[in-house]
Amino acid sequence: MKRTTLALSTLLLAAAVQAAPSVYPTGVTRYDPAKAWNSYVIFSAADLQTRLIDMNGNVVRDWPYRGFPAAVIDPAANNGRRGDVLLQTADTEKKDPRAVGNGLNNQAIGVLDWDGKKQWEWSQQAPDGAARQHHDWQRLANGNTLLLSNKLHKIPGFALEQTIDDVIYEVDGKGKVVWQWLASDHLNEFGFTEEQLKLVRGTEHADVLHLNNLKALGPNAWYDKGDKRFHPDNLIIDSREANFIAIIDKPTGKVVWSLGPNYPKLDARNSALPRPVDQLSGQHDANLIAKGLPGAGNILVFDNQGSAGYPPVNGALFNGSRVLEIDPISKQIVWEYNALKSGQPSWAFNSSFISSARRLPNGNTLIAEGMNGRFFQVTPAGEIVWEYVNPYLGDAPGSKAQSNWSYRATPVPYDWVPAGTPRSEQAVVPPTPNNLHVSK
């Protein structure tokens, strides 16, 4: 069999991947260097390896560890050092069956330099003797490390004997916890009704909130205008299981801003902008768009439209996932991306779990459709100007089935890695769908 090296069009690719074919194209499937924001992209694959690729999909650096997520540290927060990467550096051999999608099996996190040498590691000095980090972490400008972790314990008033609680740690360079926050201490601050709180406390699902995002807000115009809820040191989180986004006041630990868990019903036909935020479900990667970027100060979030909620939200038959940009003051959607924006049916863009979205300096947005291992850049109008399908396979979550899933993909500016690192920016033009096929 002769296998074509040409790319599949976005329309056919999305439909094919969603339909789970036995054969599908991988690598860069389309690329317009003039319209894309050109950078490296870092991601971890299901084969438990982490890779940094250029815009043509060439692997320019890899590390033999996974990241949950993998992240290159901003040199501005790293004494100017380039190419240091945050990764999970060990797993326990005894697997906890409750640990799909959380940190119970994660023993250690660490910082590796460009050559793969460990510069820092946190494991046995953690409160539970293991890092148990999951979903997010960040190296702060003061040299400390901020991370999401899990705490397995009995929560008073909960039906289960042991619940997987979410805890945030700030750890200094010596591994000492200098600040911490426990989600179960703040249940009354997340916007639940009394009936919803009964469901939360009575659930048989151990990973009750499943926080999947954590970031310091960073400098922003809201704080500059006097809104103390948006202090740069405050933290943004979101809950996959409970459908809310929240901002935590760092000094007090109190929730000072929140969105959800209760929203107007989603009407997929309503495309008017701006409009009040409608039903989020199972969302990921809520982040405040950084100062200096288009949309700065707004919240960008990957709305999976996956099964979630107390009680569970009923999804629509033809809905897919979407990416929303939300004004946090008016709590209105000011921009969104769904498959219709790219001329595709709504279900062609769909990841019911994992995934991410990041605003880029030229106004484009880098999206990771994690369930299908697809990373792509869209313009504000929805044109896809770069697309990559992860070719690296491994076990799907909770099974031995093979998949190219990837939790998150994030952009890495060229000047975040050592000077002279190779890169390629050759255009990739896909053929029309009926011109791409496998022949003898």
Tab-separated table of C-alpha atoms in Angstrom:
chain	number	residue	atom	x	y	z
A	1	MET	CA	0.000	0.000	0.000
A	2	LYS	CA	1.220	3.481	-0.846
A	3	ARG	CA	0.362	6.009	1.829
A	4	THR	CA	-0.150	9.631	0.850
A	5	THR	CA	1.850	12.293	2.680
A	6	LEU	CA	-0.594	15.050	1.776
A	7	ALA	CA	-2.950	16.563	4.328
A	8	LEU	CA	-6.680	16.014	4.657
A	9	SER	CA	-8.936	19.050	4.632
A	10	THR	CA	-10.193	20.285	7.955
A	11	LEU	CA	-13.742	19.224	7.172
A	12	LEU	CA	-12.896	15.624	6.401
A	13	LEU	CA	-10.297	15.429	9.146
A	14	ALA	CA	-12.652	16.554	11.888
A	15	ALA	CA	-15.427	14.281	10.709
A	16	ALA	CA	-13.059	11.338	10.363
A	17	VAL	CA	-11.407	11.734	13.748
A	18	GLN	CA	-14.768	12.175	15.443
A	19	ALA	CA	-15.989	9.011	13.726
A	20	ALA	CA	-12.914	7.156	15.021
A	21	PRO	CA	-11.627	5.622	11.758
A	22	SER	CA	-8.923	2.985	11.795
A	23	VAL	CA	-6.699	5.178	9.581
A	24	TYR	CA	-6.370	8.947	9.731
A	25	PRO	CA	-3.722	11.550	8.820
A	26	THR	CA	-1.286	12.757	11.464
A	27	GLY	CA	1.215	15.565	11.773
A	28	VAL	CA	0.631	19.046	10.346
A	29	THR	CA	-2.380	18.910	8.043
A	30	ARG	CA	-2.617	22.613	7.164
A	31	TYR	CA	-0.522	25.708	7.812
A	32	ASP	CA	-0.565	29.294	6.588
A	33	PRO	CA	2.611	30.947	7.982
A	34	ALA	CA	1.352	34.425	7.113
A	35	LYS	CA	-1.865	34.084	9.116
A	36	ALA	CA	-0.695	31.842	11.965
A	37	TRP	CA	1.199	33.005	15.044
A	38	ASN	CA	4.426	31.083	14.680
A	39	SER	CA	5.887	29.408	17.763
A	40	TYR	CA	6.752	26.050	19.210
A	41	VAL	CA	4.030	23.931	20.847
A	42	ILE	CA	4.546	21.628	23.839
A	43	PHE	CA	2.337	18.659	24.704
A	44	SER	CA	2.428	15.276	26.399
A	45	ALA	CA	1.083	12.258	24.556
A	46	ALA	CA	-0.557	9.026	25.639
A	47	ASP	CA	2.820	7.263	25.301
A	48	LEU	CA	3.878	9.187	28.459
A	49	GLN	CA	6.433	11.264	26.558
A	50	THR	CA	6.602	15.051	26.253
A	51	ARG	CA	7.510	16.754	22.996
A	52	LEU	CA	8.198	20.249	21.739
A	53	ILE	CA	7.321	20.634	18.058
A	54	ASP	CA	7.746	23.430	15.519
A	55	MET	CA	5.060	24.661	13.146
A	56	ASN	CA	5.774	21.852	10.681
A	57	GLY	CA	5.441	19.221	13.393
A	58	ASN	CA	9.155	18.481	13.696
A	59	VAL	CA	10.156	17.348	17.189
A	60	VAL	CA	12.846	19.771	18.307
A	61	ARG	CA	13.137	18.436	21.885
A	62	ASP	CA	11.624	15.595	23.866
A	63	TRP	CA	11.692	14.399	27.453
A	64	PRO	CA	10.993	10.848	28.731
A	65	TYR	CA	8.299	11.996	31.176
A	66	ARG	CA	4.727	13.097	30.864
A	67	GLY	CA	3.314	16.402	31.968
A	68	PHE	CA	-0.084	16.903	33.453
A	69	PRO	CA	0.422	19.385	31.894
A	70	ALA	CA	3.894	19.858	30.438
A	71	ALA	CA	4.958	23.497	30.520
A	72	VAL	CA	8.031	25.435	29.479
A	73	ILE	CA	8.806	28.022	32.166
A	74	ASP	CA	8.682	31.673	31.168
A	75	PRO	CA	12.297	32.905	31.421
A	76	ALA	CA	10.963	36.073	33.090
A	77	ALA	CA	10.012	33.883	36.072
A	78	ASN	CA	13.149	31.745	35.846
A	79	ASN	CA	16.116	34.105	36.232
A	80	GLY	CA	16.343	34.321	32.458
A	81	ARG	CA	16.941	30.587	32.000
A	82	ARG	CA	15.542	29.258	28.731
A	83	GLY	CA	14.129	25.832	28.031
A	84	ASP	CA	13.414	24.595	31.566
A	85	VAL	CA	10.291	22.432	31.629
A	86	LEU	CA	7.802	21.349	34.315
A	87	LEU	CA	6.964	17.622	34.240
A	88	GLN	CA	5.786	14.725	36.366
A	89	THR	CA	8.981	12.860	37.121
A	90	ALA	CA	7.746	9.610	38.689
A	91	ASP	CA	4.648	7.436	39.043
A	92	THR	CA	3.905	4.926	41.771
A	93	GLU	CA	3.912	1.277	40.709
A	94	LYS	CA	0.791	0.565	42.738
A	95	LYS	CA	-2.053	2.166	40.799
A	96	ASP	CA	-5.150	3.516	42.540
A	97	PRO	CA	-8.214	2.635	40.404
A	98	ARG	CA	-9.838	5.927	41.439
A	99	ALA	CA	-6.941	7.862	39.927
A	100	VAL	CA	-8.097	8.271	36.308
A	101	GLY	CA	-7.813	11.970	35.599
A	102	ASN	CA	-6.433	13.092	38.955
A	103	GLY	CA	-3.160	13.029	40.855
A	104	LEU	CA	-3.418	10.067	43.244
A	105	ASN	CA	-0.752	8.057	41.394
A	106	ASN	CA	1.613	10.957	40.838
A	107	GLN	CA	4.611	10.640	43.135
A	108	ALA	CA	6.848	13.477	41.973
A	109	ILE	CA	6.971	16.678	39.987
A	110	GLY	CA	10.111	18.356	38.798
A	111	VAL	CA	11.881	20.923	36.687
A	112	LEU	CA	14.186	19.610	33.961
A	113	ASP	CA	16.575	21.746	31.990
A	114	TRP	CA	16.858	21.754	28.202
A	115	ASP	CA	19.184	18.734	28.358
A	116	GLY	CA	16.870	16.748	30.631
A	117	LYS	CA	18.796	17.203	33.882
A	118	LYS	CA	16.673	17.587	37.002
A	119	GLN	CA	16.972	21.043	38.522
A	120	TRP	CA	14.297	20.643	41.210
A	121	GLU	CA	11.938	17.924	42.411
A	122	TRP	CA	9.100	17.725	44.914
A	123	SER	CA	7.868	14.359	46.135
A	124	GLN	CA	8.534	12.858	49.574
A	125	GLN	CA	8.553	16.277	51.254
A	126	ALA	CA	4.904	16.756	50.187
A	127	PRO	CA	2.306	16.574	53.001
A	128	ASP	CA	1.156	13.075	51.962
A	129	GLY	CA	4.650	11.860	51.054
A	130	ALA	CA	3.862	12.207	47.328
A	131	ALA	CA	3.178	15.198	45.095
A	132	ARG	CA	-0.241	14.048	43.875
A	133	GLN	CA	-0.150	17.006	41.476
A	134	HIS	CA	-2.771	17.073	38.751
A	135	HIS	CA	-4.019	19.257	35.887
A	136	ASP	CA	-2.010	22.425	36.473
A	137	TRP	CA	0.975	24.124	38.010
A	138	GLN	CA	2.997	27.269	37.539
A	139	ARG	CA	6.433	28.604	38.419
A	140	LEU	CA	5.929	32.014	40.044
A	141	ALA	CA	8.128	35.082	39.665
A	142	ASN	CA	9.308	34.691	43.305
A	143	GLY	CA	10.750	31.270	42.447
A	144	ASN	CA	8.030	29.327	44.238
A	145	THR	CA	5.884	26.699	42.530
A	146	LEU	CA	2.093	26.813	42.559
A	147	LEU	CA	0.325	23.485	42.028
A	148	LEU	CA	-2.968	21.636	42.167
A	149	SER	CA	-2.868	18.438	44.196
A	150	ASN	CA	-5.224	15.840	45.656
A	151	LYS	CA	-5.949	15.037	49.284
A	152	LEU	CA	-7.737	11.749	49.998
A	153	HIS	CA	-9.628	12.026	53.278
A	154	LYS	CA	-12.964	11.895	55.072
A	155	ILE	CA	-14.850	15.175	54.662
A	156	PRO	CA	-17.383	15.803	57.449
A	157	GLY	CA	-20.945	15.567	56.150
A	158	PHE	CA	-20.019	13.608	53.015
A	159	ALA	CA	-21.487	10.169	52.333
A	160	LEU	CA	-18.200	8.588	51.265
A	161	GLU	CA	-15.638	7.438	53.787
A	162	GLN	CA	-12.898	8.926	51.610
A	163	THR	CA	-13.263	11.747	49.119
A	164	ILE	CA	-10.720	13.030	46.600
A	165	ASP	CA	-10.420	16.647	47.670
A	166	ASP	CA	-8.568	19.343	45.720
A	167	VAL	CA	-5.775	21.217	47.452
A	168	ILE	CA	-3.578	24.058	46.203
A	169	TYR	CA	-0.004	24.345	47.451
A	170	GLU	CA	2.582	27.044	47.023
A	171	VAL	CA	5.981	25.442	47.537
A	172	ASP	CA	9.314	27.211	47.914
A	173	GLY	CA	12.622	26.188	46.364
A	174	LYS	CA	13.414	23.910	49.314
A	175	GLY	CA	10.118	22.053	49.031
A	176	LYS	CA	8.429	23.738	51.989
A	177	VAL	CA	4.706	24.479	51.694
A	178	VAL	CA	4.346	28.211	52.322
A	179	TRP	CA	0.618	28.527	51.470
A	180	GLN	CA	-2.231	26.087	50.974
A	181	TRP	CA	-5.954	26.041	50.242
A	182	LEU	CA	-8.477	23.183	50.480
A	183	ALA	CA	-11.548	23.147	48.226
A	184	SER	CA	-13.879	21.420	50.704
A	185	ASP	CA	-13.441	24.342	53.130
A	186	HIS	CA	-15.166	26.628	50.622
A	187	LEU	CA	-18.172	24.659	49.363
A	188	ASN	CA	-20.574	27.405	50.432
A	189	GLU	CA	-18.703	29.957	48.287
A	190	PHE	CA	-19.017	28.278	44.875
A	191	GLY	CA	-22.624	29.241	44.116
A	192	PHE	CA	-24.394	25.958	44.904
A	193	THR	CA	-28.008	25.993	46.029
A	194	GLU	CA	-28.901	24.063	49.184
A	195	GLU	CA	-30.314	21.242	47.041
A	196	GLN	CA	-27.095	21.098	45.017
A	197	LEU	CA	-24.988	21.000	48.176
A	198	LYS	CA	-26.977	17.937	49.276
A	199	LEU	CA	-26.108	16.248	45.965
A	200	VAL	CA	-22.435	17.196	46.297
A	201	ARG	CA	-22.185	15.825	49.836
A	202	GLY	CA	-24.210	12.715	48.996
A	203	THR	CA	-22.419	11.762	45.789
A	204	GLU	CA	-20.860	8.333	45.343
A	205	HIS	CA	-18.330	9.870	42.952
A	206	ALA	CA	-15.077	10.205	44.911
A	207	ASP	CA	-13.572	12.963	42.725
A	208	VAL	CA	-16.354	15.299	43.718
A	209	LEU	CA	-15.237	18.655	42.231
A	210	HIS	CA	-12.327	17.622	40.001
A	211	LEU	CA	-10.660	21.005	39.696
A	212	ASN	CA	-8.743	21.051	36.418
A	213	ASN	CA	-7.189	24.482	36.223
A	214	LEU	CA	-5.049	26.806	38.350
A	215	LYS	CA	-3.325	30.043	37.405
A	216	ALA	CA	-2.268	33.262	39.079
A	217	LEU	CA	-4.198	36.077	37.397
A	218	GLY	CA	-1.155	38.217	36.680
A	219	PRO	CA	-1.221	41.953	35.870
A	220	ASN	CA	-4.556	43.088	34.448
A	221	ALA	CA	-6.600	46.204	33.719
A	222	TRP	CA	-9.367	45.312	36.207
A	223	TYR	CA	-6.977	45.552	39.139
A	224	ASP	CA	-5.369	48.666	37.657
A	225	LYS	CA	-8.837	50.269	37.733
A	226	GLY	CA	-9.228	49.417	41.421
A	227	ASP	CA	-11.089	46.090	41.397
A	228	LYS	CA	-9.289	44.178	44.157
A	229	ARG	CA	-10.925	40.879	43.173
A	230	PHE	CA	-8.453	40.773	40.296
A	231	HIS	CA	-5.253	41.245	42.291
A	232	PRO	CA	-2.420	39.760	40.183
A	233	ASP	CA	-1.632	37.209	42.933
A	234	ASN	CA	-5.205	35.921	43.092
A	235	LEU	CA	-5.914	32.526	41.557
A	236	ILE	CA	-8.372	31.323	38.934
A	237	ILE	CA	-9.709	27.754	39.093
A	238	ASP	CA	-12.523	25.781	37.517
A	239	SER	CA	-14.402	22.610	38.399
A	240	ARG	CA	-15.062	20.037	35.700
A	241	GLU	CA	-17.613	18.091	37.743
A	242	ALA	CA	-19.514	21.082	39.129
A	243	ASN	CA	-19.435	23.488	36.132
A	244	PHE	CA	-18.099	26.599	37.857
A	245	ILE	CA	-15.179	29.005	37.462
A	246	ALA	CA	-13.912	30.914	40.499
A	247	ILE	CA	-11.279	33.416	41.594
A	248	ILE	CA	-9.633	32.915	44.983
A	249	ASP	CA	-8.363	35.832	47.066
A	250	LYS	CA	-4.823	34.759	47.932
A	251	PRO	CA	-4.509	36.422	51.393
A	252	THR	CA	-7.850	35.175	52.761
A	253	GLY	CA	-8.550	32.072	50.647
A	254	LYS	CA	-12.099	33.307	50.041
A	255	VAL	CA	-13.848	33.055	46.671
A	256	VAL	CA	-14.270	36.670	45.499
A	257	TRP	CA	-15.632	36.051	41.989
A	258	SER	CA	-17.467	33.105	40.465
A	259	LEU	CA	-19.400	32.034	37.407
A	260	GLY	CA	-21.884	29.162	37.614
A	261	PRO	CA	-22.685	26.445	38.428
A	262	ASN	CA	-26.169	27.611	37.371
A	263	TYR	CA	-26.625	29.144	33.918
A	264	PRO	CA	-29.366	29.856	31.358
A	265	LYS	CA	-30.053	26.841	29.157
A	266	LEU	CA	-27.776	26.539	26.128
A	267	ASP	CA	-29.459	27.335	22.816
A	268	ALA	CA	-27.010	26.342	20.083
A	269	ARG	CA	-28.924	28.482	17.580
A	270	ASN	CA	-28.241	31.670	19.538
A	271	SER	CA	-25.108	33.217	18.068
A	272	ALA	CA	-25.731	36.805	19.184
A	273	LEU	CA	-22.773	38.562	20.816
A	274	PRO	CA	-22.400	39.773	23.433
A	275	ARG	CA	-24.840	37.653	25.435
A	276	PRO	CA	-25.003	36.257	28.988
A	277	VAL	CA	-22.966	33.097	29.540
A	278	ASP	CA	-25.169	30.088	28.875
A	279	GLN	CA	-24.678	26.511	30.081
A	280	LEU	CA	-21.048	25.502	30.576
A	281	SER	CA	-20.536	21.798	31.114
A	282	GLY	CA	-17.339	19.960	32.004
A	283	GLN	CA	-15.155	22.942	31.058
A	284	HIS	CA	-11.335	23.153	31.165
A	285	ASP	CA	-8.440	25.605	31.188
A	286	ALA	CA	-10.165	28.820	32.304
A	287	ASN	CA	-7.492	31.514	32.105
A	288	LEU	CA	-7.372	35.289	32.247
A	289	ILE	CA	-6.020	36.574	28.931
A	290	ALA	CA	-2.691	38.209	29.743
A	291	LYS	CA	-2.051	41.921	29.617
A	292	GLY	CA	-0.883	43.000	26.154
A	293	LEU	CA	-2.784	40.290	24.268
A	294	PRO	CA	-5.986	40.872	22.284
A	295	GLY	CA	-8.887	40.439	24.704
A	296	ALA	CA	-6.674	41.117	27.717
A	297	GLY	CA	-8.550	40.756	31.014
A	298	ASN	CA	-11.259	38.524	29.595
A	299	ILE	CA	-11.526	34.866	30.579
A	300	LEU	CA	-10.889	32.240	27.913
A	301	VAL	CA	-12.273	28.766	28.579
A	302	PHE	CA	-12.667	25.483	26.692
A	303	ASP	CA	-16.312	24.520	27.202
A	304	ASN	CA	-16.333	20.769	26.592
A	305	GLN	CA	-20.101	20.325	26.836
A	306	GLY	CA	-19.287	17.013	28.499
A	307	SER	CA	-21.427	15.275	31.084
A	308	ALA	CA	-21.159	17.114	34.418
A	309	GLY	CA	-23.127	18.925	37.093
A	310	TYR	CA	-25.072	18.489	40.320
A	311	PRO	CA	-27.579	17.418	39.008
A	312	PRO	CA	-26.102	16.387	35.629
A	313	VAL	CA	-26.698	18.754	32.739
A	314	ASN	CA	-28.612	17.349	29.780
A	315	GLY	CA	-26.665	17.894	26.551
A	316	ALA	CA	-28.216	18.580	23.157
A	317	LEU	CA	-27.978	15.967	20.394
A	318	PHE	CA	-26.126	18.115	17.861
A	319	ASN	CA	-23.926	20.164	20.165
A	320	GLY	CA	-20.155	20.012	20.018
A	321	SER	CA	-17.564	21.721	22.178
A	322	ARG	CA	-16.823	25.427	22.051
A	323	VAL	CA	-14.277	27.987	23.233
A	324	LEU	CA	-15.651	31.074	24.973
A	325	GLU	CA	-14.168	34.476	25.730
A	326	ILE	CA	-16.034	36.002	28.671
A	327	ASP	CA	-15.981	39.533	30.054
A	328	PRO	CA	-15.646	38.831	33.812
A	329	ILE	CA	-17.349	42.096	34.818
A	330	SER	CA	-20.504	41.827	32.684
A	331	LYS	CA	-20.315	38.001	32.630
A	332	GLN	CA	-21.170	38.027	28.953
A	333	ILE	CA	-19.722	36.030	26.069
A	334	VAL	CA	-17.854	38.456	23.802
A	335	TRP	CA	-16.302	35.909	21.408
A	336	GLU	CA	-16.749	32.220	20.789
A	337	TYR	CA	-15.456	29.461	18.583
A	338	ASN	CA	-17.376	26.387	17.541
A	339	ALA	CA	-17.179	24.210	14.444
A	340	LEU	CA	-19.801	26.284	12.664
A	341	LYS	CA	-17.312	29.181	12.641
A	342	SER	CA	-15.102	27.040	10.373
A	343	GLY	CA	-17.934	25.973	8.092
A	344	GLN	CA	-18.307	22.565	9.725
A	345	PRO	CA	-21.237	20.854	11.427
A	346	SER	CA	-21.383	21.555	15.159
A	347	TRP	CA	-20.316	18.042	16.155
A	348	ALA	CA	-17.094	18.198	14.088
A	349	PHE	CA	-15.347	19.976	16.988
A	350	ASN	CA	-15.917	17.943	20.110
A	351	SER	CA	-13.926	16.840	23.127
A	352	SER	CA	-16.069	15.754	26.042
A	353	PHE	CA	-13.066	15.797	28.412
A	354	ILE	CA	-9.561	17.374	28.759
A	355	SER	CA	-8.520	20.115	26.208
A	356	SER	CA	-7.333	23.751	26.324
A	357	ALA	CA	-7.465	27.173	24.646
A	358	ARG	CA	-4.904	30.015	24.704
A	359	ARG	CA	-4.977	33.487	23.155
A	360	LEU	CA	-1.999	34.347	20.929
A	361	PRO	CA	-0.320	37.729	20.349
A	362	ASN	CA	-1.796	38.215	16.859
A	363	GLY	CA	-5.365	37.585	18.078
A	364	ASN	CA	-5.528	33.937	17.017
A	365	THR	CA	-6.405	31.221	19.531
A	366	LEU	CA	-4.538	27.925	19.945
A	367	ILE	CA	-7.008	25.139	20.738
A	368	ALA	CA	-6.306	21.585	21.845
A	369	GLU	CA	-9.178	19.205	21.071
A	370	GLY	CA	-7.680	16.773	23.529
A	371	MET	CA	-9.899	13.728	23.096
A	372	ASN	CA	-8.919	13.510	19.428
A	373	GLY	CA	-5.287	14.636	19.766
A	374	ARG	CA	-5.929	17.610	17.473
A	375	PHE	CA	-4.290	21.008	17.986
A	376	PHE	CA	-5.200	23.979	15.801
A	377	GLN	CA	-5.061	27.756	15.514
A	378	VAL	CA	-8.087	29.793	14.532
A	379	THR	CA	-8.369	33.448	13.581
A	380	PRO	CA	-10.997	35.603	15.320
A	381	ALA	CA	-13.276	34.857	12.351
A	382	GLY	CA	-12.832	31.094	12.785
A	383	GLU	CA	-10.461	30.344	9.904
A	384	ILE	CA	-8.165	27.419	10.717
A	385	VAL	CA	-4.627	28.515	9.835
A	386	TRP	CA	-2.615	25.722	11.500
A	387	GLU	CA	-3.595	22.190	12.391
A	388	TYR	CA	-1.707	19.220	13.814
A	389	VAL	CA	-2.889	15.715	14.647
A	390	ASN	CA	-0.868	13.931	17.318
A	391	PRO	CA	0.705	10.747	15.867
A	392	TYR	CA	1.824	9.286	19.212
A	393	LEU	CA	-0.404	6.556	20.627
A	394	GLY	CA	-0.855	5.083	24.078
A	395	ASP	CA	-3.502	3.776	26.428
A	396	ALA	CA	-6.777	5.672	26.481
A	397	PRO	CA	-7.852	6.884	29.953
A	398	GLY	CA	-9.150	3.957	31.993
A	399	SER	CA	-8.456	1.291	29.372
A	400	LYS	CA	-5.828	-0.393	27.203
A	401	ALA	CA	-7.398	0.808	23.971
A	402	GLN	CA	-4.924	2.790	21.873
A	403	SER	CA	-5.542	6.495	21.385
A	404	ASN	CA	-3.727	9.682	20.379
A	405	TRP	CA	-5.414	11.747	23.118
A	406	SER	CA	-3.487	14.615	24.687
A	407	TYR	CA	-4.502	16.559	27.783
A	408	ARG	CA	-3.340	20.029	26.747
A	409	ALA	CA	-1.167	21.821	24.192
A	410	THR	CA	0.333	25.264	24.818
A	411	PRO	CA	2.335	27.739	22.726
A	412	VAL	CA	6.013	28.320	23.491
A	413	PRO	CA	7.500	31.574	22.123
A	414	TYR	CA	10.728	31.174	20.205
A	415	ASP	CA	12.676	33.173	22.788
A	416	TRP	CA	11.659	30.855	25.645
A	417	VAL	CA	14.086	28.168	24.438
A	418	PRO	CA	17.856	28.317	23.839
A	419	ALA	CA	19.000	30.452	20.910
A	420	GLY	CA	19.677	28.471	17.763
A	421	THR	CA	16.971	25.866	18.380
A	422	PRO	CA	15.876	24.733	14.886
A	423	ARG	CA	12.452	25.543	13.499
A	424	SER	CA	10.591	25.241	10.219
A	425	GLU	CA	7.818	27.440	8.796
A	426	GLN	CA	6.906	25.836	5.457
A	427	ALA	CA	3.321	26.261	4.290
A	428	VAL	CA	1.127	23.155	4.177
A	429	VAL	CA	-1.820	23.304	1.763
A	430	PRO	CA	-4.382	20.516	2.122
A	431	PRO	CA	-6.014	18.898	-0.922
A	432	THR	CA	-9.768	18.793	-1.367
A	433	PRO	CA	-11.389	15.829	0.421
A	434	ASN	CA	-12.136	13.844	-2.730
A	435	ASN	CA	-8.477	14.051	-3.819
A	436	LEU	CA	-7.042	12.402	-0.708
A	437	HIS	CA	-7.194	8.637	-0.543
A	438	VAL	CA	-5.002	5.596	-0.033
A	439	SER	CA	-4.248	3.714	-3.248
A	440	LYS	CA	-2.347	0.587	-4.201
